[in-house]
């Protein structure tokens, strides 16, 4: 995908759903940063907010094996925030699929659901970070 196409898709995405999704992640991040214990959730939420704002040209990868604390944190995240944000992705993806130009946006929206459910242990990198199966 060329940079021009990515830019156009990102602008369309921003107008038709990306801004609202990013604001949802920012709100979740602010709420999570209220308590010291939940600051890692807030940081992960802010990181995903940037991805939700401008997703084309970037991808989510695992940051290696997650430990027991990350697994427990992801379970807590799913219960209190992840499920609601994932529902937001599904709700915003449905109208995007209505038009032909919105289909890539709907697909991108659905691709965000796994990271919205389990953000700890994930990293957002440029799409060209991988060349074949080898990291740059």
PDB file of N, CA and C in Angstrom, residues 42-97:
ATOM      1  N   UNK A  42      -3.318   2.563  31.773  1.00  0.00           N
ATOM      2  CA  UNK A  42      -3.464   3.892  31.190  1.00  0.00           C
ATOM      3  C   UNK A  42      -2.445   4.142  30.091  1.00  0.00           C
ATOM      4  N   UNK A  43      -1.207   3.738  30.325  1.00  0.00           N
ATOM      5  CA  UNK A  43      -0.167   3.912  29.311  1.00  0.00           C
ATOM      6  C   UNK A  43      -0.497   3.092  28.066  1.00  0.00           C
ATOM      7  N   UNK A  44      -0.938   1.852  28.268  1.00  0.00           N
ATOM      8  CA  UNK A  44      -1.321   1.011  27.123  1.00  0.00           C
ATOM      9  C   UNK A  44      -2.509   1.627  26.381  1.00  0.00           C
ATOM     10  N   UNK A  45      -3.432   2.199  27.113  1.00  0.00           N
ATOM     11  CA  UNK A  45      -4.603   2.816  26.490  1.00  0.00           C
ATOM     12  C   UNK A  45      -4.205   4.042  25.664  1.00  0.00           C
ATOM     13  N   UNK A  46      -3.291   4.853  26.172  1.00  0.00           N
ATOM     14  CA  UNK A  46      -2.827   6.011  25.410  1.00  0.00           C
ATOM     15  C   UNK A  46      -2.089   5.569  24.137  1.00  0.00           C
ATOM     16  N   UNK A  47      -1.305   4.487  24.247  1.00  0.00           N
ATOM     17  CA  UNK A  47      -0.587   3.962  23.086  1.00  0.00           C
ATOM     18  C   UNK A  47      -1.579   3.501  22.010  1.00  0.00           C
ATOM     19  N   UNK A  48      -2.626   2.816  22.427  1.00  0.00           N
ATOM     20  CA  UNK A  48      -3.622   2.327  21.473  1.00  0.00           C
ATOM     21  C   UNK A  48      -4.446   3.490  20.926  1.00  0.00           C
ATOM     22  N   UNK A  49      -4.614   4.551  21.697  1.00  0.00           N
ATOM     23  CA  UNK A  49      -5.354   5.719  21.203  1.00  0.00           C
ATOM     24  C   UNK A  49      -4.664   6.306  19.978  1.00  0.00           C
ATOM     25  N   UNK A  50      -3.358   6.384  20.008  1.00  0.00           N
ATOM     26  CA  UNK A  50      -2.621   6.868  18.840  1.00  0.00           C
ATOM     27  C   UNK A  50      -2.799   5.959  17.638  1.00  0.00           C
ATOM     28  N   UNK A  51      -2.838   4.659  17.897  1.00  0.00           N
ATOM     29  CA  UNK A  51      -3.060   3.688  16.821  1.00  0.00           C
ATOM     30  C   UNK A  51      -4.485   3.794  16.294  1.00  0.00           C
ATOM     31  N   UNK A  52      -5.455   3.992  17.176  1.00  0.00           N
ATOM     32  CA  UNK A  52      -6.854   4.123  16.759  1.00  0.00           C
ATOM     33  C   UNK A  52      -7.084   5.424  15.998  1.00  0.00           C
ATOM     34  N   UNK A  53      -6.256   6.411  16.233  1.00  0.00           N
ATOM     35  CA  UNK A  53      -6.395   7.689  15.540  1.00  0.00           C
ATOM     36  C   UNK A  53      -5.854   7.618  14.112  1.00  0.00           C
ATOM     37  N   UNK A  54      -4.781   6.862  13.882  1.00  0.00           N
ATOM     38  CA  UNK A  54      -4.097   6.828  12.591  1.00  0.00           C
ATOM     39  C   UNK A  54      -3.564   5.411  12.350  1.00  0.00           C
ATOM     40  N   UNK A  55      -4.437   4.429  12.024  1.00  0.00           N
ATOM     41  CA  UNK A  55      -4.028   3.018  12.014  1.00  0.00           C
ATOM     42  C   UNK A  55      -3.324   2.517  10.749  1.00  0.00           C
ATOM     43  N   UNK A  56      -3.647   3.089   9.599  1.00  0.00           N
ATOM     44  CA  UNK A  56      -3.097   2.543   8.360  1.00  0.00           C
ATOM     45  C   UNK A  56      -1.617   2.857   8.265  1.00  0.00           C
ATOM     46  N   UNK A  57      -0.825   1.843   7.973  1.00  0.00           N
ATOM     47  CA  UNK A  57       0.623   1.986   7.931  1.00  0.00           C
ATOM     48  C   UNK A  57       1.285   1.516   9.207  1.00  0.00           C
ATOM     49  N   UNK A  58       0.479   1.035  10.160  1.00  0.00           N
ATOM     50  CA  UNK A  58       1.021   0.498  11.413  1.00  0.00           C
ATOM     51  C   UNK A  58       0.339  -0.826  11.715  1.00  0.00           C
ATOM     52  N   UNK A  59       0.974  -1.633  12.540  1.00  0.00           N
ATOM     53  CA  UNK A  59       0.405  -2.922  12.920  1.00  0.00           C
ATOM     54  C   UNK A  59       0.760  -3.229  14.370  1.00  0.00           C
ATOM     55  N   UNK A  60       0.059  -4.182  14.950  1.00  0.00           N
ATOM     56  CA  UNK A  60       0.274  -4.580  16.342  1.00  0.00           C
ATOM     57  C   UNK A  60       0.999  -5.918  16.352  1.00  0.00           C
ATOM     58  N   UNK A  61       2.059  -6.016  17.150  1.00  0.00           N
ATOM     59  CA  UNK A  61       2.797  -7.270  17.294  1.00  0.00           C
ATOM     60  C   UNK A  61       2.960  -7.583  18.776  1.00  0.00           C
ATOM     61  N   UNK A  62       3.179  -8.867  19.063  1.00  0.00           N
ATOM     62  CA  UNK A  62       3.448  -9.270  20.439  1.00  0.00           C
ATOM     63  C   UNK A  62       4.843  -8.826  20.840  1.00  0.00           C
ATOM     64  N   UNK A  63       4.974  -8.449  22.097  1.00  0.00           N
ATOM     65  CA  UNK A  63       6.248  -7.983  22.626  1.00  0.00           C
ATOM     66  C   UNK A  63       6.965  -9.118  23.350  1.00  0.00           C
ATOM     67  N   UNK A  64       6.838 -10.321  22.842  1.00  0.00           N
ATOM     68  CA  UNK A  64       7.448 -11.481  23.481  1.00  0.00           C
ATOM     69  C   UNK A  64       6.479 -12.115  24.455  1.00  0.00           C
ATOM     70  N   UNK A  65       6.946 -13.127  25.166  1.00  0.00           N
ATOM     71  CA  UNK A  65       6.051 -13.819  26.103  1.00  0.00           C
ATOM     72  C   UNK A  65       5.642 -12.901  27.257  1.00  0.00           C
ATOM     73  N   UNK A  66       4.363 -12.964  27.603  1.00  0.00           N
ATOM     74  CA  UNK A  66       3.874 -12.139  28.707  1.00  0.00           C
ATOM     75  C   UNK A  66       3.946 -12.946  29.994  1.00  0.00           C
ATOM     76  N   UNK A  67       4.182 -12.248  31.083  1.00  0.00           N
ATOM     77  CA  UNK A  67       4.278 -12.898  32.374  1.00  0.00           C
ATOM     78  C   UNK A  67       2.919 -13.006  33.053  1.00  0.00           C
ATOM     79  N   UNK A  68       2.952 -13.486  34.267  1.00  0.00           N
ATOM     80  CA  UNK A  68       1.719 -13.690  35.028  1.00  0.00           C
ATOM     81  C   UNK A  68       1.020 -12.365  35.320  1.00  0.00           C
ATOM     82  N   UNK A  69       1.794 -11.319  35.597  1.00  0.00           N
ATOM     83  CA  UNK A  69       1.182 -10.023  35.898  1.00  0.00           C
ATOM     84  C   UNK A  69       0.495  -9.422  34.670  1.00  0.00           C
ATOM     85  N   UNK A  70       1.118  -9.570  33.508  1.00  0.00           N
ATOM     86  CA  UNK A  70       0.487  -9.067  32.283  1.00  0.00           C
ATOM     87  C   UNK A  70      -0.773  -9.849  31.960  1.00  0.00           C
ATOM     88  N   UNK A  71      -0.730 -11.156  32.159  1.00  0.00           N
ATOM     89  CA  UNK A  71      -1.915 -11.983  31.910  1.00  0.00           C
ATOM     90  C   UNK A  71      -3.040 -11.591  32.860  1.00  0.00           C
ATOM     91  N   UNK A  72      -2.731 -11.438  34.137  1.00  0.00           N
ATOM     92  CA  UNK A  72      -3.735 -11.009  35.116  1.00  0.00           C
ATOM     93  C   UNK A  72      -4.238  -9.611  34.777  1.00  0.00           C
ATOM     94  N   UNK A  73      -3.335  -8.727  34.381  1.00  0.00           N
ATOM     95  CA  UNK A  73      -3.727  -7.371  33.995  1.00  0.00           C
ATOM     96  C   UNK A  73      -4.642  -7.364  32.786  1.00  0.00           C
ATOM     97  N   UNK A  74      -4.350  -8.223  31.804  1.00  0.00           N
ATOM     98  CA  UNK A  74      -5.217  -8.304  30.629  1.00  0.00           C
ATOM     99  C   UNK A  74      -6.606  -8.815  30.990  1.00  0.00           C
ATOM    100  N   UNK A  75      -6.682  -9.753  31.922  1.00  0.00           N
ATOM    101  CA  UNK A  75      -7.991 -10.263  32.359  1.00  0.00           C
ATOM    102  C   UNK A  75      -8.784  -9.150  33.038  1.00  0.00           C
ATOM    103  N   UNK A  76      -8.124  -8.400  33.907  1.00  0.00           N
ATOM    104  CA  UNK A  76      -8.796  -7.281  34.577  1.00  0.00           C
ATOM    105  C   UNK A  76      -9.224  -6.231  33.549  1.00  0.00           C
ATOM    106  N   UNK A  77      -8.351  -5.952  32.569  1.00  0.00           N
ATOM    107  CA  UNK A  77      -8.667  -4.981  31.527  1.00  0.00           C
ATOM    108  C   UNK A  77      -9.892  -5.419  30.734  1.00  0.00           C
ATOM    109  N   UNK A  78      -9.958  -6.704  30.365  1.00  0.00           N
ATOM    110  CA  UNK A  78     -11.108  -7.212  29.595  1.00  0.00           C
ATOM    111  C   UNK A  78     -12.405  -6.947  30.337  1.00  0.00           C
ATOM    112  N   UNK A  79     -12.408  -7.204  31.627  1.00  0.00           N
ATOM    113  CA  UNK A  79     -13.635  -7.078  32.418  1.00  0.00           C
ATOM    114  C   UNK A  79     -14.079  -5.623  32.539  1.00  0.00           C
ATOM    115  N   UNK A  80     -13.151  -4.726  32.823  1.00  0.00           N
ATOM    116  CA  UNK A  80     -13.544  -3.358  33.137  1.00  0.00           C
ATOM    117  C   UNK A  80     -13.552  -2.396  31.955  1.00  0.00           C
ATOM    118  N   UNK A  81     -12.721  -2.618  30.945  1.00  0.00           N
ATOM    119  CA  UNK A  81     -12.665  -1.661  29.831  1.00  0.00           C
ATOM    120  C   UNK A  81     -12.649  -2.332  28.464  1.00  0.00           C
ATOM    121  N   UNK A  82     -11.926  -3.412  28.338  1.00  0.00           N
ATOM    122  CA  UNK A  82     -11.712  -4.031  27.035  1.00  0.00           C
ATOM    123  C   UNK A  82     -12.979  -4.452  26.321  1.00  0.00           C
ATOM    124  N   UNK A  83     -13.894  -5.053  27.038  1.00  0.00           N
ATOM    125  CA  UNK A  83     -15.128  -5.526  26.408  1.00  0.00           C
ATOM    126  C   UNK A  83     -15.934  -4.355  25.855  1.00  0.00           C
ATOM    127  N   UNK A  84     -15.954  -3.252  26.585  1.00  0.00           N
ATOM    128  CA  UNK A  84     -16.726  -2.082  26.145  1.00  0.00           C
ATOM    129  C   UNK A  84     -16.084  -1.415  24.932  1.00  0.00           C
ATOM    130  N   UNK A  85     -14.773  -1.350  24.920  1.00  0.00           N
ATOM    131  CA  UNK A  85     -14.087  -0.763  23.772  1.00  0.00           C
ATOM    132  C   UNK A  85     -14.221  -1.684  22.563  1.00  0.00           C
ATOM    133  N   UNK A  86     -14.153  -3.003  22.776  1.00  0.00           N
ATOM    134  CA  UNK A  86     -14.341  -3.950  21.667  1.00  0.00           C
ATOM    135  C   UNK A  86     -15.743  -3.822  21.081  1.00  0.00           C
ATOM    136  N   UNK A  87     -16.731  -3.646  21.936  1.00  0.00           N
ATOM    137  CA  UNK A  87     -18.098  -3.419  21.448  1.00  0.00           C
ATOM    138  C   UNK A  87     -18.151  -2.129  20.633  1.00  0.00           C
ATOM    139  N   UNK A  88     -17.429  -1.108  21.072  1.00  0.00           N
ATOM    140  CA  UNK A  88     -17.360   0.144  20.319  1.00  0.00           C
ATOM    141  C   UNK A  88     -16.760  -0.071  18.933  1.00  0.00           C
ATOM    142  N   UNK A  89     -15.753  -0.931  18.845  1.00  0.00           N
ATOM    143  CA  UNK A  89     -15.170  -1.238  17.537  1.00  0.00           C
ATOM    144  C   UNK A  89     -16.183  -1.937  16.634  1.00  0.00           C
ATOM    145  N   UNK A  90     -16.923  -2.879  17.183  1.00  0.00           N
ATOM    146  CA  UNK A  90     -17.919  -3.591  16.375  1.00  0.00           C
ATOM    147  C   UNK A  90     -19.021  -2.642  15.925  1.00  0.00           C
ATOM    148  N   UNK A  91     -19.492  -1.799  16.845  1.00  0.00           N
ATOM    149  CA  UNK A  91     -20.576  -0.865  16.521  1.00  0.00           C
ATOM    150  C   UNK A  91     -20.140   0.137  15.452  1.00  0.00           C
ATOM    151  N   UNK A  92     -18.899   0.595  15.502  1.00  0.00           N
ATOM    152  CA  UNK A  92     -18.445   1.540  14.483  1.00  0.00           C
ATOM    153  C   UNK A  92     -18.053   0.839  13.181  1.00  0.00           C
ATOM    154  N   UNK A  93     -17.733  -0.448  13.236  1.00  0.00           N
ATOM    155  CA  UNK A  93     -17.376  -1.182  12.013  1.00  0.00           C
ATOM    156  C   UNK A  93     -18.607  -1.466  11.153  1.00  0.00           C
ATOM    157  N   UNK A  94     -19.746  -1.705  11.776  1.00  0.00           N
ATOM    158  CA  UNK A  94     -20.949  -2.071  11.020  1.00  0.00           C
ATOM    159  C   UNK A  94     -21.333  -1.003  10.001  1.00  0.00           C
ATOM    160  N   UNK A  95     -21.458   0.268  10.369  1.00  0.00           N
ATOM    161  CA  UNK A  95     -21.795   1.256   9.332  1.00  0.00           C
ATOM    162  C   UNK A  95     -20.689   1.453   8.299  1.00  0.00           C
ATOM    163  N   UNK A  96     -19.452   1.171   8.662  1.00  0.00           N
ATOM    164  CA  UNK A  96     -18.367   1.318   7.698  1.00  0.00           C
ATOM    165  C   UNK A  96     -18.478   0.299   6.573  1.00  0.00           C
ATOM    166  N   UNK A  97     -19.002  -0.873   6.872  1.00  0.00           N
ATOM    167  CA  UNK A  97     -19.146  -1.914   5.858  1.00  0.00           C
ATOM    168  C   UNK A  97     -20.261  -1.615   4.860  1.00  0.00           C
TER     169      UNK A  97
END
